[in-house]
């Protein structure tokens, strides 16, 4: 009997009761809980009927009772919703259904969402927004934490040292900026030109253009910080193009003050043709050394949909020399496409210009894309490659790998 | 997590939840595993009750998961209840829940409700093809063929591709029924298979056969058979259609190939205008060819042999009956090297015409052009499936034409065995009949996939159903 009492106590403490009190259903629920507690006690000796008493449809009552009884109105309201509001509703429902959907969505984003051509495009777009939202939230959280920490340390520091003498005034950032600008200005007079070909806007989606511009902003940054910068040319640059809009988003007022040359002319009009070399991964020619007298052209294109040969076609049309980086010669390629991002290209070219060392330059190729540097003779290399592949893929595909290794070595010997 | 076998009290759920390592997602995880283990519905109910009582609300995801469980077990009344609750609770129900509702209701005696739900879905979006599939199946199961056909046409009008299951359902449930209209509809479905080059699988084929044989007064008889290489059906001695295109189709295909494959978005991508011009005049001057050979592709047939020897063998093998050959290659083949001996190349050049493209041009595009330009009798030799070129074609109709033409005109070589000293090629000839559903009015010939061994899209089925009217 003592155990029964214990049970009763527990039940009284359980969430059922407060809930019942809240909703004024004491009358219905209390007797129920009592029978439950009793039936549970009886479980030991007589286990045939206890669960029968459990009201399995209680949740339905709850779900229905909470509703304001104005069903008819909501339905008629629903019909009058504009497309945007309807889209907002849909997104909200997707969020409730546990799909990857952003919490907040702006009118503009909703419009893009509505204009998506297919269901999968809609899903992808929302997922993209969702992930971006997550990043932003994380950043914000980190910033807040940092600020708090800084405030704490400041409090401690302010007490500790009052007078710390130094011969320099602390003006690092702006000093550095001035030094960089000085160098960049010099490069605009004496530096080696590097051309970004901005004529690919129609080959890209809006997202890809945004990505390309972001990469170019990075490249410009690392060029400015380098010891001996290139003189950057943006050729075929159209005023009010998507590129332009994106650049302004990134640079704001600074766009007018950048130490680069922006022109709507083609590079063939600016430079002599025989000096130009178009860098493209599709080129049959492989670059051997970095030539300080040539002018290299990089296509400002991000192609997520793998448009092979677009930039090669452009070079062919203009009758320009082309070249590809010697990736296969120096790296044991693993996965991924051979086209690199624009900022990676910039790093590689800058390093080549300063040192002429391919190894150092190709350090900037993402590590996931290659297994290692080529250092041994070809036949040994072949062995390592097949080993790597068997380890990675298991013995089942051994045959296939052998074939691959053979072709790979053939390719190497041919070059 | 292992779901409990019997409904639990709130108390017990609480204990379980606390012992779970992340209590926040406990309900979700528990429901997922209930769906996976197909737990009794009472257990799920007790969990819902627990959730409702402790939170005063049940989240939409949990309702959907519960719905999935109900659908899995065919609990019609519960499905209706959940729908009722969702309807009152939320302004809108999203697609996932509608899918479940329609699927669940269409399998029950409440199937008409699934139709009203389908109407509701139409208000907010285009229903998925599985939505239609459930409704059509439900309608035809209850012998409402008119309704089923109506839905079927509606679905086609929305550019949804019907699943084979839907088509099979039509054949299954119209068995033994009479009616010219019905027959016309089902024949239309067979023609749909023909137009889209779809091959039914074995069980679907049986449904078709049984339906034909069940038509009252139709006197149809079906036999399973293999078609001879000559294209004759051994059962009814009927000659199957060849895969020749009509004049119009042929010209259409040729123009589209030039426009989409060779020029594409940029004529410089695959070749250059000068080069293509040169090739065009070259071909015009020597027309017509009988066989066009992809030199580089053929030269890789036997890996142990020199490339030029492979090519030499292939040309010799094809040059027998005074056929006019054109070999397409690249300029690097002319440079004397370990794989390309100048003397042998000279000798081959005596037997066939050669065109050498630039090393960075794509020779496949030239192959297609030369073959199409030579006329309908001309065949081409390559092991390549030419999928990337097919993908360049802009509309599906032309792609079907391309596939049809390819079936009839491509010759593929394979080395005969792994023993290297045998120098015989196995020639895989182009089929001289077309492998699609076809009819002459009193006969039907339907190729079908024999379940497992013919899953590759490039391989055409070898087994046929022959149906004839006595």
mmCIF file of N, CA, C and O in Angstrom, chain A residues 10 14-16 19 29 32 36 40 43 51 54-60 62-64 66-67 69 71 77-79 86 89-90 93-94 96-99 119 284 307-310 313-314 316-317, chain B residues 7-12 14 42 45-46 48-49 52-54 56-58 60-61 63 66 78 81-82 84-85 88-94 96 124-126 128 266-271 360:
data_model
loop_
_atom_site.group_PDB
_atom_site.id
_atom_site.type_symbol
_atom_site.label_atom_id
_atom_site.label_comp_id
_atom_site.label_asym_id
_atom_site.label_seq_id
_atom_site.Cartn_x
_atom_site.Cartn_y
_atom_site.Cartn_z
ATOM 1 N N UNK A 10 3.605 10.808 -6.946
ATOM 2 C CA UNK A 10 4.302 11.091 -8.200
ATOM 3 C C UNK A 10 3.355 11.640 -9.237
ATOM 4 O O UNK A 10 3.639 12.593 -9.951
ATOM 5 N N UNK A 14 3.215 15.089 -11.443
ATOM 6 C CA UNK A 14 3.453 15.005 -12.889
ATOM 7 C C UNK A 14 2.715 16.117 -13.645
ATOM 8 O O UNK A 14 1.790 16.715 -13.120
ATOM 9 N N UNK A 15 3.134 16.369 -14.874
ATOM 10 C CA UNK A 15 2.610 17.538 -15.605
ATOM 11 C C UNK A 15 1.123 17.476 -15.946
ATOM 12 O O UNK A 15 0.551 18.488 -16.335
ATOM 13 N N UNK A 16 0.536 16.330 -15.788
ATOM 14 C CA UNK A 16 -0.873 16.243 -16.169
ATOM 15 C C UNK A 16 -1.715 17.216 -15.366
ATOM 16 O O UNK A 16 -2.575 17.898 -15.893
ATOM 17 N N UNK A 19 -1.544 20.998 -16.052
ATOM 18 C CA UNK A 19 -2.191 21.196 -17.346
ATOM 19 C C UNK A 19 -3.695 21.205 -17.192
ATOM 20 O O UNK A 19 -4.400 22.086 -17.679
ATOM 21 N N UNK A 29 -10.171 14.974 -15.705
ATOM 22 C CA UNK A 29 -8.885 14.308 -15.650
ATOM 23 C C UNK A 29 -8.570 13.681 -14.302
ATOM 24 O O UNK A 29 -7.907 12.665 -14.240
ATOM 25 N N UNK A 32 -9.584 10.208 -13.689
ATOM 26 C CA UNK A 32 -8.831 9.370 -14.619
ATOM 27 C C UNK A 32 -7.464 9.048 -14.026
ATOM 28 O O UNK A 32 -7.044 7.899 -13.966
ATOM 29 N N UNK A 36 -5.778 5.502 -13.046
ATOM 30 C CA UNK A 36 -4.503 5.100 -13.620
ATOM 31 C C UNK A 36 -3.552 4.641 -12.533
ATOM 32 O O UNK A 36 -2.940 3.588 -12.635
ATOM 33 N N UNK A 40 -2.052 0.939 -12.150
ATOM 34 C CA UNK A 40 -0.631 0.650 -12.202
ATOM 35 C C UNK A 40 -0.185 -0.175 -11.003
ATOM 36 O O UNK A 40 0.685 -1.024 -11.113
ATOM 37 N N UNK A 43 -0.843 -3.756 -11.339
ATOM 38 C CA UNK A 43 -0.098 -4.398 -12.430
ATOM 39 C C UNK A 43 0.608 -5.666 -11.962
ATOM 40 O O UNK A 43 0.682 -6.652 -12.685
ATOM 41 N N UNK A 51 -3.589 -1.069 -19.497
ATOM 42 C CA UNK A 51 -3.483 -0.017 -20.498
ATOM 43 C C UNK A 51 -4.824 0.385 -21.093
ATOM 44 O O UNK A 51 -4.940 1.412 -21.741
ATOM 45 N N UNK A 54 -5.932 3.866 -20.363
ATOM 46 C CA UNK A 54 -5.210 5.026 -20.850
ATOM 47 C C UNK A 54 -5.982 5.638 -22.016
ATOM 48 O O UNK A 54 -6.317 4.971 -22.972
ATOM 49 N N UNK A 55 -6.254 6.924 -21.885
ATOM 50 C CA UNK A 55 -7.045 7.570 -22.942
ATOM 51 C C UNK A 55 -6.125 7.937 -24.104
ATOM 52 O O UNK A 55 -5.410 8.932 -24.055
ATOM 53 N N UNK A 56 -6.150 7.117 -25.136
ATOM 54 C CA UNK A 56 -5.182 7.294 -26.224
ATOM 55 C C UNK A 56 -5.520 8.472 -27.116
ATOM 56 O O UNK A 56 -4.676 8.973 -27.833
ATOM 57 N N UNK A 57 -6.758 8.879 -27.099
ATOM 58 C CA UNK A 57 -7.122 9.973 -28.005
ATOM 59 C C UNK A 57 -7.160 11.321 -27.302
ATOM 60 O O UNK A 57 -7.690 12.290 -27.831
ATOM 61 N N UNK A 58 -6.578 11.351 -26.126
ATOM 62 C CA UNK A 58 -6.603 12.601 -25.370
ATOM 63 C C UNK A 58 -5.949 13.732 -26.147
ATOM 64 O O UNK A 58 -6.385 14.875 -26.085
ATOM 65 N N UNK A 59 -4.904 13.383 -26.916
ATOM 66 C CA UNK A 59 -4.197 14.441 -27.656
ATOM 67 C C UNK A 59 -5.104 15.116 -28.645
ATOM 68 O O UNK A 59 -4.980 16.306 -28.921
ATOM 69 N N UNK A 60 -6.049 14.375 -29.171
ATOM 70 C CA UNK A 60 -6.961 14.987 -30.141
ATOM 71 C C UNK A 60 -7.811 16.052 -29.483
ATOM 72 O O UNK A 60 -8.034 17.127 -30.025
ATOM 73 N N UNK A 62 -6.999 17.775 -26.963
ATOM 74 C CA UNK A 62 -6.167 18.943 -26.717
ATOM 75 C C UNK A 62 -6.035 19.766 -27.983
ATOM 76 O O UNK A 62 -6.227 20.972 -27.993
ATOM 77 N N UNK A 63 -5.722 19.074 -29.079
ATOM 78 C CA UNK A 63 -5.489 19.788 -30.326
ATOM 79 C C UNK A 63 -6.738 20.533 -30.769
ATOM 80 O O UNK A 63 -6.673 21.610 -31.333
ATOM 81 N N UNK A 64 -7.883 19.906 -30.524
ATOM 82 C CA UNK A 64 -9.109 20.539 -31.000
ATOM 83 C C UNK A 64 -9.584 21.623 -30.052
ATOM 84 O O UNK A 64 -10.143 22.628 -30.474
ATOM 85 N N UNK A 66 -7.941 23.713 -28.279
ATOM 86 C CA UNK A 66 -7.215 24.972 -28.285
ATOM 87 C C UNK A 66 -7.615 25.888 -29.420
ATOM 88 O O UNK A 66 -7.195 27.027 -29.493
ATOM 89 N N UNK A 67 -8.396 25.336 -30.333
ATOM 90 C CA UNK A 67 -8.678 26.119 -31.531
ATOM 91 C C UNK A 67 -9.743 27.168 -31.293
ATOM 92 O O UNK A 67 -10.744 26.902 -30.650
ATOM 93 N N UNK A 69 -12.837 28.740 -32.714
ATOM 94 C CA UNK A 69 -13.742 28.098 -33.670
ATOM 95 C C UNK A 69 -14.172 29.054 -34.780
ATOM 96 O O UNK A 69 -15.313 29.463 -34.866
ATOM 97 N N UNK A 71 -13.256 28.471 -38.144
ATOM 98 C CA UNK A 71 -12.663 27.774 -39.282
ATOM 99 C C UNK A 71 -13.103 28.361 -40.608
ATOM 100 O O UNK A 71 -12.310 28.586 -41.502
ATOM 101 N N UNK A 77 -10.414 33.520 -46.054
ATOM 102 C CA UNK A 77 -9.275 34.423 -46.027
ATOM 103 C C UNK A 77 -8.153 33.871 -46.905
ATOM 104 O O UNK A 77 -7.522 34.589 -47.656
ATOM 105 N N UNK A 78 -7.997 32.600 -46.773
ATOM 106 C CA UNK A 78 -6.914 31.913 -47.464
ATOM 107 C C UNK A 78 -6.975 32.131 -48.969
ATOM 108 O O UNK A 78 -5.982 32.302 -49.634
ATOM 109 N N UNK A 79 -8.186 32.154 -49.475
ATOM 110 C CA UNK A 79 -8.339 32.291 -50.920
ATOM 111 C C UNK A 79 -7.878 33.657 -51.430
ATOM 112 O O UNK A 79 -7.463 33.799 -52.561
ATOM 113 N N UNK A 86 1.011 33.810 -49.902
ATOM 114 C CA UNK A 86 0.836 32.362 -49.998
ATOM 115 C C UNK A 86 2.196 31.683 -49.940
ATOM 116 O O UNK A 86 2.370 30.659 -49.271
ATOM 117 N N UNK A 89 3.387 31.580 -46.503
ATOM 118 C CA UNK A 89 2.718 30.494 -45.779
ATOM 119 C C UNK A 89 3.387 29.157 -46.082
ATOM 120 O O UNK A 89 3.654 28.360 -45.195
ATOM 121 N N UNK A 90 3.635 28.926 -47.366
ATOM 122 C CA UNK A 90 4.241 27.659 -47.772
ATOM 123 C C UNK A 90 5.580 27.478 -47.080
ATOM 124 O O UNK A 90 5.864 26.411 -46.530
ATOM 125 N N UNK A 93 5.159 26.571 -43.574
ATOM 126 C CA UNK A 93 4.763 25.179 -43.386
ATOM 127 C C UNK A 93 5.940 24.246 -43.586
ATOM 128 O O UNK A 93 6.082 23.253 -42.898
ATOM 129 N N UNK A 94 6.782 24.592 -44.544
ATOM 130 C CA UNK A 94 7.970 23.751 -44.769
ATOM 131 C C UNK A 94 8.858 23.770 -43.532
ATOM 132 O O UNK A 94 9.454 22.770 -43.168
ATOM 133 N N UNK A 96 7.833 24.216 -40.484
ATOM 134 C CA UNK A 96 7.194 23.378 -39.471
ATOM 135 C C UNK A 96 7.410 21.902 -39.775
ATOM 136 O O UNK A 96 7.510 21.083 -38.882
ATOM 137 N N UNK A 97 7.464 21.579 -41.057
ATOM 138 C CA UNK A 97 7.639 20.182 -41.429
ATOM 139 C C UNK A 97 9.089 19.748 -41.278
ATOM 140 O O UNK A 97 9.436 18.625 -41.607
ATOM 141 N N UNK A 98 9.937 20.659 -40.812
ATOM 142 C CA UNK A 98 11.311 20.265 -40.519
ATOM 143 C C UNK A 98 12.246 20.315 -41.703
ATOM 144 O O UNK A 98 13.299 19.724 -41.675
ATOM 145 N N UNK A 99 11.855 21.024 -42.760
ATOM 146 C CA UNK A 99 12.797 21.137 -43.876
ATOM 147 C C UNK A 99 13.788 22.262 -43.601
ATOM 148 O O UNK A 99 13.586 23.075 -42.708
ATOM 149 N N UNK A 119 10.342 22.790 -58.437
ATOM 150 C CA UNK A 119 10.281 22.541 -57.002
ATOM 151 C C UNK A 119 11.664 22.355 -56.426
ATOM 152 O O UNK A 119 11.969 22.843 -55.348
ATOM 153 N N UNK A 284 45.562 22.880 -74.485
ATOM 154 C CA UNK A 284 46.423 21.727 -74.721
ATOM 155 C C UNK A 284 47.879 22.021 -74.342
ATOM 156 O O UNK A 284 48.658 21.104 -74.123
ATOM 157 N N UNK A 307 31.021 24.147 -67.978
ATOM 158 C CA UNK A 307 30.953 24.468 -69.398
ATOM 159 C C UNK A 307 32.355 24.328 -69.961
ATOM 160 O O UNK A 307 33.127 25.276 -69.986
ATOM 161 N N UNK A 308 32.674 23.144 -70.409
ATOM 162 C CA UNK A 308 34.026 22.897 -70.886
ATOM 163 C C UNK A 308 34.292 23.722 -72.131
ATOM 164 O O UNK A 308 33.458 23.795 -73.024
ATOM 165 N N UNK A 309 35.457 24.310 -72.166
ATOM 166 C CA UNK A 309 35.917 24.933 -73.400
ATOM 167 C C UNK A 309 35.373 26.302 -73.699
ATOM 168 O O UNK A 309 35.567 26.797 -74.794
ATOM 169 N N UNK A 310 34.698 26.942 -72.759
ATOM 170 C CA UNK A 310 34.163 28.274 -73.046
ATOM 171 C C UNK A 310 35.292 29.279 -73.221
ATOM 172 O O UNK A 310 35.340 30.032 -74.198
ATOM 173 N N UNK A 313 37.456 28.550 -76.253
ATOM 174 C CA UNK A 313 36.801 29.020 -77.472
ATOM 175 C C UNK A 313 37.058 30.501 -77.679
ATOM 176 O O UNK A 313 37.319 30.950 -78.803
ATOM 177 N N UNK A 314 37.013 31.256 -76.571
ATOM 178 C CA UNK A 314 37.233 32.690 -76.682
ATOM 179 C C UNK A 314 38.643 32.981 -77.177
ATOM 180 O O UNK A 314 38.852 33.827 -78.047
ATOM 181 N N UNK A 316 40.549 30.975 -78.871
ATOM 182 C CA UNK A 316 40.663 30.507 -80.263
ATOM 183 C C UNK A 316 40.104 31.549 -81.206
ATOM 184 O O UNK A 316 40.675 31.835 -82.252
ATOM 185 N N UNK A 317 38.963 32.102 -80.820
ATOM 186 C CA UNK A 317 38.312 33.080 -81.684
ATOM 187 C C UNK A 317 39.223 34.277 -81.940
ATOM 188 O O UNK A 317 39.303 34.788 -83.044
ATOM 189 N N UNK B 7 1.580 0.843 -25.115
ATOM 190 C CA UNK B 7 1.407 2.261 -24.781
ATOM 191 C C UNK B 7 1.933 2.530 -23.375
ATOM 192 O O UNK B 7 1.785 1.695 -22.488
ATOM 193 N N UNK B 8 2.551 3.692 -23.216
ATOM 194 C CA UNK B 8 3.130 4.018 -21.921
ATOM 195 C C UNK B 8 2.357 5.152 -21.280
ATOM 196 O O UNK B 8 1.717 5.954 -21.947
ATOM 197 N N UNK B 9 2.493 5.219 -19.989
ATOM 198 C CA UNK B 9 1.936 6.340 -19.249
ATOM 199 C C UNK B 9 2.862 7.534 -19.389
ATOM 200 O O UNK B 9 4.047 7.378 -19.677
ATOM 201 N N UNK B 10 2.308 8.688 -19.123
ATOM 202 C CA UNK B 10 3.097 9.917 -19.203
ATOM 203 C C UNK B 10 4.355 9.788 -18.359
ATOM 204 O O UNK B 10 5.454 10.165 -18.780
ATOM 205 N N UNK B 11 4.145 9.250 -17.193
ATOM 206 C CA UNK B 11 5.241 9.020 -16.250
ATOM 207 C C UNK B 11 6.403 8.281 -16.920
ATOM 208 O O UNK B 11 7.558 8.702 -16.870
ATOM 209 N N UNK B 12 6.033 7.193 -17.576
ATOM 210 C CA UNK B 12 7.062 6.335 -18.165
ATOM 211 C C UNK B 12 7.742 7.015 -19.341
ATOM 212 O O UNK B 12 8.939 6.896 -19.535
ATOM 213 N N UNK B 14 8.152 10.117 -19.619
ATOM 214 C CA UNK B 14 9.031 11.113 -19.007
ATOM 215 C C UNK B 14 10.375 10.492 -18.651
ATOM 216 O O UNK B 14 11.430 11.049 -18.916
ATOM 217 N N UNK B 42 -1.160 2.350 -31.137
ATOM 218 C CA UNK B 42 -1.490 2.799 -29.780
ATOM 219 C C UNK B 42 -0.278 3.380 -29.068
ATOM 220 O O UNK B 42 -0.400 4.318 -28.285
ATOM 221 N N UNK B 45 0.108 6.813 -30.247
ATOM 222 C CA UNK B 45 -0.942 7.646 -29.656
ATOM 223 C C UNK B 45 -0.582 8.031 -28.246
ATOM 224 O O UNK B 45 -0.784 9.177 -27.839
ATOM 225 N N UNK B 46 -0.069 7.080 -27.507
ATOM 226 C CA UNK B 46 0.236 7.395 -26.115
ATOM 227 C C UNK B 46 1.354 8.429 -26.053
ATOM 228 O O UNK B 46 1.347 9.298 -25.189
ATOM 229 N N UNK B 48 1.868 10.744 -28.324
ATOM 230 C CA UNK B 48 1.232 12.011 -28.688
ATOM 231 C C UNK B 48 0.493 12.598 -27.503
ATOM 232 O O UNK B 48 0.549 13.796 -27.246
ATOM 233 N N UNK B 49 -0.211 11.721 -26.785
ATOM 234 C CA UNK B 49 -0.966 12.188 -25.625
ATOM 235 C C UNK B 49 -0.025 12.795 -24.606
ATOM 236 O O UNK B 49 -0.285 13.861 -24.047
ATOM 237 N N UNK B 52 1.113 16.130 -25.933
ATOM 238 C CA UNK B 52 0.039 17.119 -25.900
ATOM 239 C C UNK B 52 -0.194 17.602 -24.483
ATOM 240 O O UNK B 52 -0.450 18.776 -24.251
ATOM 241 N N UNK B 53 -0.099 16.683 -23.550
ATOM 242 C CA UNK B 53 -0.404 17.091 -22.178
ATOM 243 C C UNK B 53 0.722 17.874 -21.552
ATOM 244 O O UNK B 53 0.482 18.746 -20.728
ATOM 245 N N UNK B 54 1.946 17.566 -21.933
ATOM 246 C CA UNK B 54 3.031 18.317 -21.296
ATOM 247 C C UNK B 54 3.282 19.655 -21.997
ATOM 248 O O UNK B 54 3.662 20.615 -21.366
ATOM 249 N N UNK B 56 0.931 21.031 -24.281
ATOM 250 C CA UNK B 56 -0.323 21.657 -24.687
ATOM 251 C C UNK B 56 -0.449 21.775 -26.191
ATOM 252 O O UNK B 56 -1.316 22.465 -26.701
ATOM 253 N N UNK B 57 0.441 21.131 -26.921
ATOM 254 C CA UNK B 57 0.411 21.249 -28.373
ATOM 255 C C UNK B 57 1.228 20.095 -28.970
ATOM 256 O O UNK B 57 2.103 19.546 -28.319
ATOM 257 N N UNK B 58 0.898 19.751 -30.200
ATOM 258 C CA UNK B 58 1.696 18.753 -30.896
ATOM 259 C C UNK B 58 2.275 19.411 -32.149
ATOM 260 O O UNK B 58 1.530 20.021 -32.911
ATOM 261 N N UNK B 60 3.874 20.124 -35.828
ATOM 262 C CA UNK B 60 3.445 19.644 -37.138
ATOM 263 C C UNK B 60 4.244 18.423 -37.590
ATOM 264 O O UNK B 60 3.686 17.465 -38.110
ATOM 265 N N UNK B 61 5.548 18.458 -37.350
ATOM 266 C CA UNK B 61 6.371 17.310 -37.775
ATOM 267 C C UNK B 61 5.893 16.023 -37.142
ATOM 268 O O UNK B 61 5.842 14.984 -37.790
ATOM 269 N N UNK B 63 2.927 15.337 -36.090
ATOM 270 C CA UNK B 63 1.658 14.938 -36.711
ATOM 271 C C UNK B 63 1.936 14.220 -38.027
ATOM 272 O O UNK B 63 1.332 13.187 -38.328
ATOM 273 N N UNK B 66 3.266 10.801 -37.390
ATOM 274 C CA UNK B 66 2.172 9.940 -36.940
ATOM 275 C C UNK B 66 1.318 9.532 -38.139
ATOM 276 O O UNK B 66 0.925 8.373 -38.293
ATOM 277 N N UNK B 78 -8.064 7.115 -38.469
ATOM 278 C CA UNK B 78 -7.037 7.959 -37.868
ATOM 279 C C UNK B 78 -6.537 8.992 -38.878
ATOM 280 O O UNK B 78 -6.332 10.152 -38.554
ATOM 281 N N UNK B 81 -8.892 11.713 -39.035
ATOM 282 C CA UNK B 81 -8.814 12.556 -37.841
ATOM 283 C C UNK B 81 -7.630 13.504 -37.917
ATOM 284 O O UNK B 81 -7.755 14.695 -37.619
ATOM 285 N N UNK B 82 -6.500 12.967 -38.328
ATOM 286 C CA UNK B 82 -5.306 13.814 -38.410
ATOM 287 C C UNK B 82 -5.528 14.925 -39.426
ATOM 288 O O UNK B 82 -5.195 16.087 -39.181
ATOM 289 N N UNK B 84 -8.309 16.228 -40.230
ATOM 290 C CA UNK B 84 -9.233 17.169 -39.602
ATOM 291 C C UNK B 84 -8.479 18.141 -38.710
ATOM 292 O O UNK B 84 -8.668 19.359 -38.775
ATOM 293 N N UNK B 85 -7.612 17.573 -37.899
ATOM 294 C CA UNK B 85 -6.858 18.409 -36.956
ATOM 295 C C UNK B 85 -5.949 19.375 -37.702
ATOM 296 O O UNK B 85 -5.911 20.571 -37.403
ATOM 297 N N UNK B 88 -7.858 22.261 -39.249
ATOM 298 C CA UNK B 88 -8.302 23.307 -38.344
ATOM 299 C C UNK B 88 -7.131 24.101 -37.808
ATOM 300 O O UNK B 88 -7.247 25.275 -37.502
ATOM 301 N N UNK B 89 -6.040 23.411 -37.658
ATOM 302 C CA UNK B 89 -4.927 23.980 -36.924
ATOM 303 C C UNK B 89 -4.072 24.904 -37.797
ATOM 304 O O UNK B 89 -3.569 25.916 -37.359
ATOM 305 N N UNK B 90 -3.877 24.489 -39.038
ATOM 306 C CA UNK B 90 -2.952 25.234 -39.898
ATOM 307 C C UNK B 90 -3.692 25.779 -41.103
ATOM 308 O O UNK B 90 -4.610 25.159 -41.626
ATOM 309 N N UNK B 91 -3.245 26.935 -41.546
ATOM 310 C CA UNK B 91 -3.874 27.559 -42.704
ATOM 311 C C UNK B 91 -3.664 26.723 -43.951
ATOM 312 O O UNK B 91 -4.461 26.700 -44.866
ATOM 313 N N UNK B 92 -2.493 26.094 -43.975
ATOM 314 C CA UNK B 92 -2.050 25.432 -45.197
ATOM 315 C C UNK B 92 -1.445 24.101 -44.770
ATOM 316 O O UNK B 92 -0.853 24.002 -43.708
ATOM 317 N N UNK B 93 -1.606 23.111 -45.619
ATOM 318 C CA UNK B 93 -0.892 21.863 -45.358
ATOM 319 C C UNK B 93 0.137 21.731 -46.466
ATOM 320 O O UNK B 93 -0.165 21.984 -47.624
ATOM 321 N N UNK B 94 1.355 21.351 -46.116
ATOM 322 C CA UNK B 94 2.365 21.318 -47.196
ATOM 323 C C UNK B 94 2.339 19.971 -47.908
ATOM 324 O O UNK B 94 1.662 19.030 -47.491
ATOM 325 N N UNK B 96 4.256 17.345 -48.356
ATOM 326 C CA UNK B 96 4.598 16.048 -47.762
ATOM 327 C C UNK B 96 3.401 15.402 -47.093
ATOM 328 O O UNK B 96 3.116 14.216 -47.266
ATOM 329 N N UNK B 124 -2.843 24.965 -54.310
ATOM 330 C CA UNK B 124 -1.593 25.576 -53.852
ATOM 331 C C UNK B 124 -0.388 25.216 -54.710
ATOM 332 O O UNK B 124 0.593 25.935 -54.713
ATOM 333 N N UNK B 125 -0.433 24.113 -55.424
ATOM 334 C CA UNK B 125 0.720 23.770 -56.264
ATOM 335 C C UNK B 125 0.308 22.718 -57.291
ATOM 336 O O UNK B 125 -0.830 22.266 -57.299
ATOM 337 N N UNK B 126 1.266 22.335 -58.125
ATOM 338 C CA UNK B 126 1.006 21.250 -59.056
ATOM 339 C C UNK B 126 1.196 19.943 -58.298
ATOM 340 O O UNK B 126 2.245 19.724 -57.705
ATOM 341 N N UNK B 128 2.064 16.192 -57.350
ATOM 342 C CA UNK B 128 3.137 15.352 -57.867
ATOM 343 C C UNK B 128 2.540 14.183 -58.632
ATOM 344 O O UNK B 128 1.352 13.913 -58.543
ATOM 345 N N UNK B 266 28.783 28.331 -79.145
ATOM 346 C CA UNK B 266 29.953 29.009 -79.681
ATOM 347 C C UNK B 266 30.648 28.055 -80.651
ATOM 348 O O UNK B 266 31.108 26.997 -80.241
ATOM 349 N N UNK B 267 30.693 28.406 -81.934
ATOM 350 C CA UNK B 267 31.303 27.487 -82.904
ATOM 351 C C UNK B 267 32.771 27.204 -82.613
ATOM 352 O O UNK B 267 33.331 26.240 -83.141
ATOM 353 N N UNK B 268 33.399 28.013 -81.777
ATOM 354 C CA UNK B 268 34.806 27.784 -81.480
ATOM 355 C C UNK B 268 35.014 26.728 -80.412
ATOM 356 O O UNK B 268 36.129 26.336 -80.137
ATOM 357 N N UNK B 269 33.941 26.311 -79.773
ATOM 358 C CA UNK B 269 34.134 25.368 -78.672
ATOM 359 C C UNK B 269 34.558 23.994 -79.166
ATOM 360 O O UNK B 269 35.400 23.345 -78.557
ATOM 361 N N UNK B 270 33.947 23.512 -80.238
ATOM 362 C CA UNK B 270 34.284 22.161 -80.699
ATOM 363 C C UNK B 270 35.198 22.168 -81.901
ATOM 364 O O UNK B 270 35.898 21.214 -82.165
ATOM 365 N N UNK B 271 35.132 23.217 -82.679
ATOM 366 C CA UNK B 271 35.968 23.311 -83.862
ATOM 367 C C UNK B 271 36.157 24.800 -84.115
ATOM 368 O O UNK B 271 36.060 25.586 -83.209
ATOM 369 N N UNK B 360 42.957 19.951 -81.231
ATOM 370 C CA UNK B 360 42.058 20.344 -80.142
ATOM 371 C C UNK B 360 40.599 20.364 -80.582
ATOM 372 O O UNK B 360 39.726 20.748 -79.827
#
